[in-house]
Coordinates of C-alpha atoms in Angstrom, one line a residue:
Chain A
X1032 CA -6.2 17.1 2.0
X1033 CA -8.0 14.8 -0.3
X1034 CA -6.2 11.9 1.3
X1035 CA -8.0 12.9 4.5
X1036 CA -11.5 13.8 3.6
X1037 CA -14.0 14.2 0.9
X1038 CA -14.8 17.7 1.6
X1039 CA -12.7 20.8 1.5
X1040 CA -13.4 23.4 4.1
X1041 CA -12.4 27.0 3.1
X1042 CA -12.0 29.5 5.8
X1043 CA -10.7 32.9 5.1
X1044 CA -9.2 34.6 8.1
X1045 CA -7.3 37.7 8.8
X1046 CA -4.1 35.7 9.0
X1047 CA -4.7 34.0 5.7
X1048 CA -6.8 31.4 3.9
X1049 CA -7.2 28.2 5.7
X1050 CA -8.0 25.0 3.9
X1051 CA -9.1 22.1 6.0
X1052 CA -10.3 18.6 5.9
X1053 CA -11.4 15.9 8.3
X1054 CA -11.9 12.3 7.8
X1055 CA -15.1 10.4 8.2
X1056 CA -14.2 8.8 11.5
X1057 CA -13.0 12.1 12.9
X1058 CA -9.7 10.6 13.6
X1059 CA -7.8 12.7 11.2
X1060 CA -7.7 16.5 10.6
X1061 CA -5.5 18.6 8.4
X1062 CA -5.2 22.3 7.8
X1063 CA -3.2 24.4 5.5
X1064 CA -3.0 28.1 6.3
X1065 CA -1.7 30.3 3.4
X1066 CA -0.6 33.7 4.7
X1067 CA -1.9 36.8 2.8
X1068 CA 1.6 37.2 1.4
X1069 CA 1.2 33.9 -0.5
X1070 CA -1.3 35.5 -2.7
X1071 CA -1.0 38.4 -5.1
X1072 CA -4.2 39.7 -3.7
X1073 CA -6.0 38.6 -0.5
X1074 CA -9.3 40.0 0.6
X1075 CA -10.9 38.0 3.3
X1076 CA -14.0 40.1 3.2
X1077 CA -15.2 42.2 6.1
X1078 CA -16.3 40.8 9.3
X1079 CA -18.8 43.0 11.1
X1080 CA -19.5 43.0 14.8
X1081 CA -22.1 40.3 14.3
X1082 CA -21.0 38.5 11.3
X1083 CA -18.1 36.3 11.0
X1084 CA -16.0 35.9 7.9
X1085 CA -17.8 33.7 5.5
X1086 CA -16.7 30.1 5.4
X1087 CA -17.8 27.1 3.4
X1088 CA -17.0 23.7 2.2
X1089 CA -17.0 22.1 -1.2
X1090 CA -16.7 18.6 -2.6
X1091 CA -13.0 17.8 -2.7
X1092 CA -13.3 16.1 -6.1
X1093 CA -15.0 19.1 -7.7
X1094 CA -12.2 21.4 -6.4
X1095 CA -9.5 19.0 -7.4
X1096 CA -10.9 18.5 -10.8
X1097 CA -10.2 22.1 -11.7
X1098 CA -6.5 21.6 -11.0
X1099 CA -6.3 18.2 -12.6
X1100 CA -3.2 18.3 -14.6
X1101 CA -0.5 20.2 -12.9
X1102 CA 2.0 20.2 -15.7
X1103 CA -0.4 21.6 -18.2
X1104 CA -1.6 24.1 -15.6
X1105 CA 1.8 25.4 -15.0
X1106 CA 2.3 26.0 -18.7
X1107 CA -1.0 27.6 -19.5
X1108 CA -2.4 29.4 -16.5
X1109 CA -1.2 32.8 -15.6
X1110 CA -3.4 33.7 -12.7
X1111 CA -6.0 32.0 -10.6
X1112 CA -8.8 33.9 -9.0
X1113 CA -10.8 32.4 -6.1
X1114 CA -14.0 34.3 -5.2
X1115 CA -16.6 33.5 -2.8
X1116 CA -20.1 34.7 -3.7
X1117 CA -22.3 33.9 -0.8
X1118 CA -25.4 35.3 -2.3
X1119 CA -25.0 33.3 -5.5
X1120 CA -24.0 30.3 -3.4
X1121 CA -21.1 29.8 -5.6
X1122 CA -17.4 29.5 -5.1
X1123 CA -15.9 30.8 -8.2
X1124 CA -12.5 29.7 -9.5
X1125 CA -11.3 31.5 -12.5
X1126 CA -8.2 30.4 -14.3
X1127 CA -6.7 33.1 -16.5
X1128 CA -4.8 31.3 -19.2
X1129 CA -2.7 32.1 -22.1
X1130 CA -4.1 33.4 -25.4
X1131 CA -6.8 35.3 -23.6
X1132 CA -8.7 32.2 -22.5
X1133 CA -10.4 32.4 -19.2
X1134 CA -11.9 29.3 -17.6
X1135 CA -14.4 29.9 -14.9
X1136 CA -15.6 27.2 -12.6
X1137 CA -18.6 27.8 -10.4
X1138 CA -18.6 25.3 -7.5
X1139 CA -21.6 24.8 -5.3
X1140 CA -20.7 25.1 -1.7
X1141 CA -22.3 24.4 1.6
X1142 CA -22.0 26.6 4.5
X1143 CA -20.5 25.2 7.6
X1144 CA -19.3 25.8 11.0
X1145 CA -15.8 26.3 11.8
X1146 CA -13.9 23.0 11.6
X1147 CA -11.3 23.1 14.2
X1148 CA -9.5 20.3 16.0
X1149 CA -8.3 21.4 19.4
X1150 CA -4.7 20.5 19.8
X1151 CA -1.6 22.1 21.2
X1152 CA 1.9 21.1 20.1
X1153 CA 3.3 22.6 23.3
X1154 CA 1.5 20.1 25.4
X1155 CA 3.2 17.2 23.7
X1156 CA 6.1 15.6 25.5
X1157 CA 8.1 14.5 22.5
X1158 CA 9.1 16.3 19.4
X1159 CA 11.1 15.2 16.3
X1160 CA 12.1 17.1 13.3
X1161 CA 13.4 15.6 10.2
X1162 CA 13.8 16.4 6.5
X1163 CA 10.9 15.1 4.6
X1164 CA 13.2 13.0 2.5
X1165 CA 14.4 11.0 5.4
X1166 CA 10.9 10.1 6.5
X1167 CA 9.9 9.3 2.9
X1168 CA 12.8 7.0 2.6
X1169 CA 11.7 5.4 5.8
X1170 CA 8.1 4.7 4.9
X1171 CA 9.0 3.2 1.5
X1172 CA 9.8 0.0 3.2
X1173 CA 6.2 -0.5 4.3
X1174 CA 3.6 -1.7 1.8
X1175 CA 1.2 0.9 0.5
X1176 CA -1.7 -1.1 2.0
X1177 CA -0.4 -1.0 5.5
X1178 CA -2.9 0.8 7.7
X1179 CA -1.0 1.6 10.9
X1180 CA 2.6 2.2 11.9
X1181 CA 4.2 2.5 15.3
X1182 CA 6.8 5.1 16.0
X1183 CA 9.1 4.3 18.9
X1184 CA 12.0 5.8 20.7
X1185 CA 14.6 3.1 21.3
X1186 CA 17.9 2.5 22.9
X1187 CA 20.8 4.8 21.9
X1188 CA 18.5 7.5 20.9
X1189 CA 17.4 5.7 17.8
X1190 CA 13.9 6.1 16.4
X1191 CA 12.1 3.2 14.9
X1192 CA 9.1 2.8 12.7
X1193 CA 7.4 -0.6 12.7
X1194 CA 4.3 -1.9 11.0
X1195 CA 1.5 -2.4 13.5
X1196 CA 0.0 -5.8 13.6
X1197 CA -3.4 -6.1 15.1
X1198 CA -3.7 -8.4 18.0
X1199 CA -6.5 -10.3 16.4
X1200 CA -4.3 -11.3 13.5
X1201 CA -2.2 -14.4 14.1
X1202 CA 1.2 -13.0 15.2
X1203 CA 3.0 -16.0 13.8
X1204 CA 1.7 -15.4 10.3
X1205 CA 2.5 -11.7 9.9
X1206 CA 5.7 -10.3 8.7
X1207 CA 7.1 -7.6 10.9
X1208 CA 9.2 -4.8 9.4
X1209 CA 11.1 -2.4 11.5
X1210 CA 13.3 0.5 10.4
X1211 CA 15.8 2.2 12.7
X1212 CA 16.9 5.8 12.2
X1213 CA 19.8 7.2 14.0
X1214 CA 19.4 10.4 16.0
X1215 CA 21.6 12.4 13.7
X1216 CA 19.3 11.8 10.8
X1217 CA 16.9 14.2 12.5
X1218 CA 17.3 17.9 12.7
X1219 CA 16.1 17.9 16.2
X1220 CA 15.1 15.2 18.7
X1221 CA 13.5 16.0 22.0
X1222 CA 11.7 12.8 23.0
X1223 CA 10.7 10.9 26.1
X1224 CA 12.8 7.7 26.1
X1225 CA 10.8 4.6 25.7
X1226 CA 7.7 6.3 24.2
X1227 CA 5.7 5.1 21.3
X1228 CA 2.6 5.9 19.3
X1229 CA 0.7 4.1 16.6
X1230 CA -1.1 6.1 13.9
X1231 CA -2.5 5.7 10.5
X1232 CA 0.2 5.6 7.9
X1233 CA -2.0 6.2 4.9
X1234 CA -3.0 9.6 6.1
X1235 CA 0.5 10.5 7.0
X1236 CA 1.8 9.5 3.6
X1237 CA -0.3 12.3 2.0
X1238 CA 1.4 14.9 4.1
X1239 CA 4.7 13.4 3.5
X1240 CA 4.4 13.6 -0.3
X1241 CA 3.6 17.2 0.1
X1242 CA 6.5 17.9 2.4
X1243 CA 8.8 16.1 0.1
X1244 CA 7.6 18.0 -2.9
X1245 CA 8.0 21.3 -1.1
X1246 CA 11.3 20.3 0.5
X1247 CA 10.2 21.2 4.0
X1248 CA 11.3 19.6 7.2
X1249 CA 8.5 17.9 9.0
X1250 CA 8.0 18.1 12.8
X1251 CA 6.3 15.3 14.7
X1252 CA 4.8 16.2 18.1
X1253 CA 3.5 13.4 20.2
X1254 CA 2.7 12.4 23.7
X1255 CA 1.3 9.3 25.2
X1256 CA -0.5 6.6 23.2
X1257 CA -4.1 7.7 22.7
X1258 CA -3.3 11.3 22.5
X1259 CA -3.2 12.7 19.0
X1260 CA 0.0 13.1 17.1
X1261 CA 0.5 16.4 15.4
X1262 CA 2.6 16.8 12.2
X1263 CA 3.6 20.3 11.2
X1264 CA 5.3 21.9 8.3
X1265 CA 6.4 25.5 8.5
X1266 CA 7.2 27.9 5.9
X1267 CA 7.2 31.7 5.6
X1268 CA 3.8 31.7 3.9
X1269 CA 2.4 28.4 4.8
X1270 CA 1.5 26.6 8.0
X1271 CA 0.4 23.0 7.8
X1272 CA -1.0 20.8 10.6
X1273 CA -2.0 17.2 10.4
X1274 CA -3.6 15.8 13.5
X1275 CA -4.1 12.1 13.8
X1276 CA -5.6 10.0 16.5
X1277 CA -3.3 7.4 18.0
X1278 CA -4.0 3.9 19.3
X1279 CA -4.2 3.9 23.0
X1280 CA -2.6 1.1 25.0
X1281 CA -4.7 -1.9 25.8
X1282 CA -4.3 -1.4 29.5
X1283 CA -5.3 2.2 29.6
X1284 CA -9.0 2.6 30.4
X1285 CA -8.7 6.2 31.2
X1286 CA -10.4 7.5 28.1
X1287 CA -11.4 11.1 28.2
X1288 CA -14.9 11.1 29.5
X1289 CA -15.9 13.9 27.2
X1290 CA -15.2 11.8 24.2
X1291 CA -18.1 12.1 22.0
X1292 CA -18.7 8.4 21.5
X1293 CA -16.2 6.2 19.9
X1294 CA -15.1 6.5 16.4
X1295 CA -12.7 4.2 14.8
X1296 CA -10.1 4.1 12.1
X1297 CA -10.9 2.2 9.0
X1298 CA -9.0 -0.8 10.5
X1299 CA -11.2 -1.3 13.5
X1300 CA -9.7 -2.4 16.8
X1301 CA -11.8 -2.7 19.8
X1302 CA -9.5 -0.9 22.1
X1303 CA -9.1 2.0 19.8
X1304 CA -10.5 5.1 21.3
X1305 CA -10.6 8.0 19.1
X1306 CA -9.3 10.6 21.6
X1307 CA -9.2 13.1 18.8
X1308 CA -12.9 13.2 19.3
X1309 CA -12.6 14.9 22.6
X1310 CA -10.4 17.5 21.0
X1311 CA -12.5 18.2 18.1
X1312 CA -14.8 21.2 18.5
X1313 CA -17.3 19.8 16.1
X1314 CA -19.5 22.0 14.0
X1315 CA -22.5 21.3 16.0
X1316 CA -21.1 21.9 19.4
X1317 CA -19.5 24.7 21.2
X1318 CA -20.1 27.4 18.7
X1319 CA -23.8 27.4 19.2
X1320 CA -25.7 29.6 21.5
X1321 CA -26.4 33.2 21.4
X1322 CA -23.3 34.2 19.5
X1323 CA -24.8 32.7 16.5
X1324 CA -26.2 35.3 14.3
X1325 CA -29.6 34.9 12.9
X1326 CA -28.7 34.5 9.3
X1327 CA -30.9 34.5 6.3
X1328 CA -28.9 31.5 5.0
X1329 CA -30.0 28.4 6.7
X1330 CA -27.1 26.5 8.2
X1331 CA -27.1 23.0 7.0
X1332 CA -27.4 20.4 9.6
X1333 CA -29.2 17.3 10.6
X1334 CA -30.8 17.2 14.0
X1335 CA -28.6 15.3 16.3
X1336 CA -29.2 14.0 19.7
X1337 CA -27.3 15.9 22.3
X1338 CA -25.5 12.8 23.6
X1339 CA -23.9 11.7 20.5
X1340 CA -23.3 8.5 18.9
X1341 CA -20.3 8.2 16.7
X1342 CA -19.7 11.5 15.1
X1343 CA -21.1 11.8 11.7
X1344 CA -20.8 14.6 9.3
X1345 CA -23.9 16.6 9.6
X1346 CA -24.1 16.5 5.9
X1347 CA -25.1 12.9 6.2
X1348 CA -28.5 14.3 6.0
X1349 CA -27.6 16.1 2.9
X1350 CA -28.4 14.7 -0.4
X1351 CA -25.2 13.2 -1.6
X1352 CA -23.8 14.1 -4.9
X1353 CA -24.4 17.6 -6.3
X1354 CA -27.7 18.8 -5.0
X1355 CA -28.6 22.2 -6.0
X1356 CA -28.2 24.3 -2.9
X1357 CA -31.7 25.6 -3.0
X1358 CA -33.2 22.2 -3.1
X1359 CA -31.4 21.2 0.0
X1360 CA -32.5 24.3 1.7
X1361 CA -36.1 23.5 1.1
X1362 CA -35.8 20.2 3.0
X1363 CA -34.8 22.2 6.0
X1364 CA -37.1 25.0 6.2
X1365 CA -39.0 24.7 9.3
X1366 CA -37.1 21.6 10.2
X1367 CA -37.1 20.6 13.8
X1368 CA -34.0 21.3 15.7
X1369 CA -33.4 19.2 18.7
X1370 CA -34.8 20.8 21.7
X1371 CA -31.7 19.8 23.5
X1372 CA -29.8 22.3 21.6
X1373 CA -30.2 25.5 23.5
X1374 CA -30.1 28.8 21.7
X1375 CA -30.3 27.6 18.2
X1376 CA -34.0 27.2 18.0
X1377 CA -34.5 30.6 19.3
X1378 CA -32.2 32.2 16.8
X1379 CA -33.5 30.5 13.8
X1380 CA -35.8 32.3 11.6
X1381 CA -38.3 30.1 10.0
X1382 CA -38.4 31.5 6.5
X1383 CA -41.0 29.2 5.2
X1384 CA -43.3 27.1 7.1
X1385 CA -43.5 23.4 6.4
X1386 CA -46.7 23.1 4.4
X1387 CA -47.5 19.6 5.7
X1388 CA -47.3 20.6 9.3
X1389 CA -45.5 18.8 12.0
Chain B
X279 CA 19.8 -25.7 13.7
X280 CA 21.4 -22.5 12.5
X281 CA 21.4 -20.4 9.4
X282 CA 23.1 -17.2 8.6
X283 CA 23.9 -15.7 5.3
X284 CA 25.0 -12.4 3.9
X285 CA 24.9 -10.7 0.5
X286 CA 27.1 -7.7 -0.1
X287 CA 27.3 -7.5 -3.9
X288 CA 24.5 -5.5 -5.4
X289 CA 24.4 -7.5 -8.6
X290 CA 24.0 -10.7 -6.7
X291 CA 21.4 -9.1 -4.5
X292 CA 19.5 -7.9 -7.6
X293 CA 19.7 -11.3 -9.2
X294 CA 18.6 -13.1 -6.0
X295 CA 15.6 -10.7 -5.7
X296 CA 14.5 -11.4 -9.2
X297 CA 14.6 -15.1 -8.6
X298 CA 12.5 -14.6 -5.4
X299 CA 10.1 -12.5 -7.4
X300 CA 9.7 -15.3 -9.9
X301 CA 9.1 -17.8 -7.1
X302 CA 6.6 -15.5 -5.4
X303 CA 4.5 -15.4 -8.6
X304 CA 4.4 -19.2 -8.8
X305 CA 3.6 -20.1 -5.2
X306 CA 1.8 -18.5 -2.3
X307 CA 3.6 -20.8 0.1
X308 CA 6.6 -23.0 -0.6
X309 CA 9.4 -24.9 1.0
X310 CA 12.9 -23.5 1.3
X311 CA 15.4 -26.2 1.6
X312 CA 18.9 -25.2 2.8
X313 CA 21.9 -27.4 2.3
X314 CA 25.6 -26.6 2.6
X315 CA 25.9 -25.8 -1.1
X316 CA 22.5 -25.0 -2.3
X317 CA 19.1 -23.4 -1.7
X318 CA 16.0 -25.0 -3.1
X319 CA 12.5 -23.5 -3.4
X320 CA 10.0 -26.4 -3.6
X321 CA 6.4 -26.6 -4.3
X322 CA 5.0 -30.0 -4.1
X323 CA 2.1 -31.1 -6.2
X324 CA -0.7 -31.1 -3.7
X325 CA -4.2 -30.5 -4.6
X326 CA -4.1 -27.1 -2.9
X327 CA -1.6 -25.9 -5.4
X328 CA -3.8 -27.0 -8.3
X329 CA -1.5 -29.9 -9.0
X330 CA 1.3 -27.7 -10.2
X331 CA 4.7 -28.3 -8.7
X332 CA 8.0 -26.5 -8.8
X333 CA 11.6 -27.2 -8.1
X334 CA 14.1 -24.3 -8.1
X335 CA 17.7 -24.8 -7.3
X336 CA 20.4 -22.2 -6.7
X337 CA 24.0 -22.5 -5.8
X338 CA 24.6 -20.4 -2.8
X339 CA 28.1 -19.6 -3.7
X340 CA 26.9 -17.6 -6.6
X341 CA 24.9 -15.2 -4.5
X342 CA 26.1 -15.1 -0.9
X343 CA 29.3 -13.8 0.5
X344 CA 28.8 -15.7 3.7
X345 CA 26.7 -18.8 4.1
X346 CA 26.7 -20.8 7.3
X347 CA 24.3 -23.6 7.8
X348 CA 23.9 -26.2 10.5
X349 CA 21.1 -28.7 9.8
X350 CA 18.9 -30.6 12.2
X351 CA 21.5 -33.3 12.8
X352 CA 25.0 -34.1 11.6
X353 CA 23.9 -36.8 9.2
X354 CA 20.9 -34.8 8.0
X355 CA 22.7 -31.5 7.5
X356 CA 19.8 -29.7 5.9
X357 CA 17.0 -27.3 7.0
X358 CA 13.5 -27.3 5.5
X359 CA 11.4 -24.2 6.1
X360 CA 7.9 -23.4 4.9
X361 CA 7.4 -19.7 4.1
X362 CA 5.5 -17.3 1.9
X363 CA 7.9 -16.1 -0.8
X364 CA 6.0 -12.9 -1.2
X365 CA 7.3 -11.8 2.2
X366 CA 10.8 -12.4 1.1
X367 CA 10.2 -10.6 -2.1
X368 CA 8.8 -7.6 -0.3
X369 CA 11.7 -7.6 2.1
X370 CA 14.2 -7.5 -0.7
X371 CA 12.3 -5.1 -2.9
X372 CA 13.4 -1.9 -1.1
X373 CA 16.9 -3.1 -0.5
X374 CA 18.3 -2.6 -4.0
X375 CA 20.7 0.1 -2.8
X376 CA 21.8 -1.8 0.3
X377 CA 25.3 -2.0 1.7
X378 CA 24.6 -5.5 2.9
X379 CA 21.7 -7.9 3.4
X380 CA 21.9 -10.5 6.2
X381 CA 19.5 -13.4 6.5
X382 CA 19.3 -15.3 9.7
X383 CA 17.1 -17.9 11.2
X384 CA 15.8 -16.8 14.6
X385 CA 13.3 -18.0 17.1
X386 CA 12.1 -15.2 19.3
X387 CA 8.3 -15.7 19.6
X388 CA 8.2 -18.0 16.7
X389 CA 10.6 -19.2 14.0
X390 CA 11.4 -16.4 11.7
X391 CA 13.8 -15.6 8.9
X392 CA 15.1 -12.3 9.8
X393 CA 16.2 -10.2 6.8
X394 CA 18.3 -7.3 8.0
X395 CA 19.1 -4.7 5.4
X396 CA 21.8 -2.2 6.0
X397 CA 21.1 0.9 4.0
X398 CA 23.3 3.9 3.3
X399 CA 22.4 7.1 5.0
X400 CA 23.8 10.5 5.4
X401 CA 24.3 10.1 9.1
X402 CA 27.2 8.5 10.8
X403 CA 25.5 5.2 11.2
X404 CA 23.6 3.2 8.6
X405 CA 19.9 2.7 8.6
X406 CA 18.9 -0.8 9.4
X407 CA 15.6 -2.3 8.3
X408 CA 14.7 -5.6 9.6
X409 CA 12.0 -7.8 8.2
X410 CA 10.9 -10.8 10.4
X411 CA 9.4 -13.3 8.1
X412 CA 7.5 -16.1 9.9
X413 CA 8.5 -19.6 8.8
X414 CA 7.4 -23.1 9.7
X415 CA 10.1 -25.6 10.4
X416 CA 9.4 -28.9 8.6
X417 CA 10.2 -31.9 10.7
X418 CA 12.6 -34.5 9.3
X419 CA 10.0 -37.1 8.9
X420 CA 8.2 -35.1 6.3
X421 CA 11.3 -34.4 4.2
X422 CA 10.4 -37.2 1.9
X423 CA 7.4 -35.3 0.6
X424 CA 9.8 -32.8 -1.0
X425 CA 12.1 -34.8 -3.1
X426 CA 13.2 -33.7 -6.5
X427 CA 10.7 -34.7 -9.0
X428 CA 12.0 -37.0 -11.8
X429 CA 11.8 -36.0 -15.4
X430 CA 8.7 -37.6 -16.8
X431 CA 8.7 -40.0 -19.7
X432 CA 7.8 -37.4 -22.2
X433 CA 6.6 -37.7 -25.7
X434 CA 8.1 -34.5 -27.0
X435 CA 10.8 -32.3 -25.7
X436 CA 11.2 -28.9 -27.4
X437 CA 12.9 -25.6 -26.8
X438 CA 10.5 -22.8 -26.0
X439 CA 10.1 -19.8 -28.2
X440 CA 11.4 -16.4 -27.0
X441 CA 9.7 -16.1 -23.7
X442 CA 8.7 -12.5 -24.1
X443 CA 6.8 -13.4 -27.3
X444 CA 5.3 -16.4 -25.7
X445 CA 4.3 -14.3 -22.7
X446 CA 2.4 -11.7 -24.8
X447 CA 0.6 -14.4 -26.8
X448 CA -0.5 -16.2 -23.7
X449 CA -1.6 -13.0 -21.9
X450 CA -3.9 -12.2 -24.7
X451 CA -5.2 -15.7 -24.9
X452 CA -5.9 -15.6 -21.2
X453 CA -8.5 -13.0 -21.8
X454 CA -10.4 -15.4 -24.0
X455 CA -10.1 -18.8 -22.3
X456 CA -9.2 -20.5 -19.1
X457 CA -7.4 -23.3 -20.8
X458 CA -4.7 -23.5 -23.3
X459 CA -3.5 -26.4 -25.4
X460 CA 0.2 -26.7 -25.8
X461 CA 1.3 -29.0 -28.5
X462 CA 4.7 -29.7 -30.1
X463 CA 6.5 -32.2 -32.2
X464 CA 10.0 -33.5 -32.7
X465 CA 10.3 -31.2 -35.7
X466 CA 10.8 -28.1 -33.7
X467 CA 7.2 -27.0 -34.1
X468 CA 4.9 -25.8 -31.4
X469 CA 1.3 -24.6 -31.3
X470 CA -0.5 -22.7 -28.6
X471 CA -4.2 -23.1 -29.0
X472 CA -7.4 -21.9 -27.3
X473 CA -10.9 -22.8 -28.3
X474 CA -14.1 -21.4 -27.0
X475 CA -17.7 -21.4 -28.3
X476 CA -17.1 -18.2 -30.2
X477 CA -13.5 -18.3 -31.2
X478 CA -10.5 -20.4 -31.6
X479 CA -7.0 -19.0 -31.8
X480 CA -3.8 -20.8 -32.7
X481 CA -0.3 -19.4 -32.6
X482 CA 2.3 -21.4 -34.5
X483 CA 6.0 -21.4 -33.7
X484 CA 8.5 -23.2 -35.8
X485 CA 12.2 -23.9 -36.0
X486 CA 12.4 -24.1 -32.3
X487 CA 14.7 -27.0 -32.1
X488 CA 14.4 -30.1 -29.9
X489 CA 16.9 -30.7 -27.1
X490 CA 18.9 -33.8 -27.3
X491 CA 18.2 -36.1 -24.4
X492 CA 20.4 -39.1 -24.1
X493 CA 18.2 -42.2 -23.4
X494 CA 19.3 -45.1 -21.3
X495 CA 20.5 -47.2 -24.1
X496 CA 22.6 -44.4 -25.4
X497 CA 20.6 -43.7 -28.5
X498 CA 19.0 -40.4 -29.3
X499 CA 15.3 -40.5 -28.4
X500 CA 14.4 -39.0 -31.7
X501 CA 15.3 -42.2 -33.6
X502 CA 13.5 -45.5 -33.6
X503 CA 10.6 -44.8 -35.8
X504 CA 9.1 -41.8 -34.0
X505 CA 7.0 -39.8 -36.3
X506 CA 8.7 -36.4 -36.3
X507 CA 5.5 -34.5 -37.3
X508 CA 3.2 -36.0 -34.8
X509 CA 2.1 -33.6 -32.1
X510 CA 2.0 -34.3 -28.5
X511 CA -0.5 -32.1 -26.8
X512 CA -1.8 -31.3 -23.3
X513 CA -4.5 -28.9 -22.2
X514 CA -3.4 -26.9 -19.2
X515 CA -4.7 -24.1 -17.0
X516 CA -3.7 -20.9 -18.8
X517 CA -3.2 -19.0 -15.7
X518 CA -0.5 -21.2 -14.5
X519 CA 1.4 -20.9 -17.7
X520 CA 0.9 -17.1 -17.7
X521 CA 2.3 -16.9 -14.1
X522 CA 5.3 -18.9 -15.1
X523 CA 6.0 -16.6 -18.1
X524 CA 5.2 -13.4 -16.2
X525 CA 7.7 -14.2 -13.5
X526 CA 10.6 -14.4 -16.0
X527 CA 12.4 -11.2 -15.7
X528 CA 15.5 -12.2 -17.5
X529 CA 15.8 -14.5 -20.5
X530 CA 17.1 -17.8 -19.3
X531 CA 20.0 -19.4 -21.1
X532 CA 17.9 -22.4 -21.9
X533 CA 14.2 -22.8 -21.8
X534 CA 12.5 -26.0 -22.8
X535 CA 9.5 -28.1 -22.1
X536 CA 8.7 -31.7 -22.0
X537 CA 5.2 -32.8 -23.0
X538 CA 3.6 -36.0 -21.8
X539 CA 0.6 -36.4 -24.0
X540 CA -2.6 -35.5 -22.0
X541 CA -0.8 -35.9 -18.7
X542 CA 1.7 -33.2 -17.8
X543 CA 3.9 -30.4 -19.2
X544 CA 7.3 -30.1 -17.6
X545 CA 9.0 -26.7 -18.1
X546 CA 12.7 -26.3 -17.5
X547 CA 14.3 -22.9 -17.4
X548 CA 18.1 -22.8 -16.9
X549 CA 20.5 -20.0 -16.2
X550 CA 24.0 -20.1 -15.0
X551 CA 23.3 -19.9 -11.4
X552 CA 19.8 -21.1 -11.1
X553 CA 17.5 -23.7 -12.5
X554 CA 13.8 -23.7 -12.4
X555 CA 11.5 -26.7 -13.1
X556 CA 7.7 -26.2 -13.2
X557 CA 5.2 -29.0 -13.7
X558 CA 1.7 -28.2 -14.9
X559 CA -0.7 -31.1 -15.0
X560 CA -3.0 -31.5 -17.9
X561 CA -6.7 -31.0 -17.4
X562 CA -8.6 -34.1 -18.2

């Protein structure tokens, strides 16, 4: 998840604990759902008729820092307790180690809206399933710095991976590497012949290492260029999804009109339309309105114009680094929410008036 | 103009890859010259290369199981290509367990050296990875620019110390200075020196031995009143020396250098199947 984004979203649900991340350009989203059976004890908390289950996000680095050295953790840690304390604004991670040592980490979190990319693997025309090892052996031929790779279905049922060379670069100077995999290297192949998609290799590599380490087969669901590609891993207690935007074909102008502006992958390309955008139910949209409970905790957001520019994490307004939660709150008491945002203003309680006035 | 070659033996492939890795460290772009019997990697001493030049010669029979070449014309049965050795190095890097590696000159959208690696797989058919390396074809009229450099009229010729030792010394010196003085005499002694405002460091090597070069009149060059102890020195760019030493992944059978006082240092690294010459000009 840290290969995707800088913030880790934790969302306890009835069906398990979901950990998610999104990248800054909103072109990549990943979620790991751990079923209750994965844990020795799982209490998602109680959701009342008006309150949802608590969710939050923390800095990825802070979270990862606790699990820094896996080998030594495996040797010394007996149990790990994860506890959300909304009132104390802390996510508590407690490692119960040998010799009676307990390490308790209190992480500051920020509340957030539900981070959910809208996607449906069933609506994809093509599906491929392969052991992670096969795919890992395939990507090893591409340099680590390569940004994008094209997956193609070719003649004879073969599947190819090729490095994507941007059109701006001189084609006569770039080395092109292509790898062909036979159909029988895959566990299942159900693809539209002649189809192809181009996606970010770097973000995919992250999932691939995980899949390899867990020895799980990886399924790739894809459709036309421009529509997101979905990678899934399935296990009895774990469900993983990685959704990546794909490059749309030059000729295609039919971008989804509901696309919230244009985001781009780190390697910018003018014709790159981040169609993932239109599938993302961002924090600020959709879930607003009267369903939102008036909560004593102030949701953290920067006012945004209704017609958006490239999606930015609302936390852009947040003080970067490790601001004390309280300090951040004080910036937003009485803050002006955009009038274009129906429902929110009415449900906000102003807990403290801005002393300077408007 | 055609070229196809194939390597099947893993040891040959490994050796060939290591040579390419060495070349890639020395030159960003170089010339690959193909003849019926040999391959040459050539870097000419243009200003763009910092004045350094390289000549590397391999016998194709030692590496390739198949080697077919047709040059530009019958009386000029050679091919000169310009390429980036780094690309070739990358293509071969992940082919170390290959069943076969084929190299072919193609011209689809532009001239390319296509490296096709056949890899083992659990399925019924092998995995094929192709790397299309863009190359530039050098026209015949420019071939004269890439002739084998002659051995300079050197003042001292001496065998190099164990390359690994020399490499670690030079690497440390590189942190302190951009230039290094290499000096040697006909008594088997060599010094590597750096000097800055703050510090000067000298490493002394002795008992290195001096290679016997037969001179034109048949006498050993060490005779005729040459002062055995007198040092010939040249100040060169330390980075170039470090690159040369860093690229050596296997100890050559023979490693020596010829120093022309204040002009140029000519390094010769010889192995059974390959010879590498590298010229580093002296800084004025």
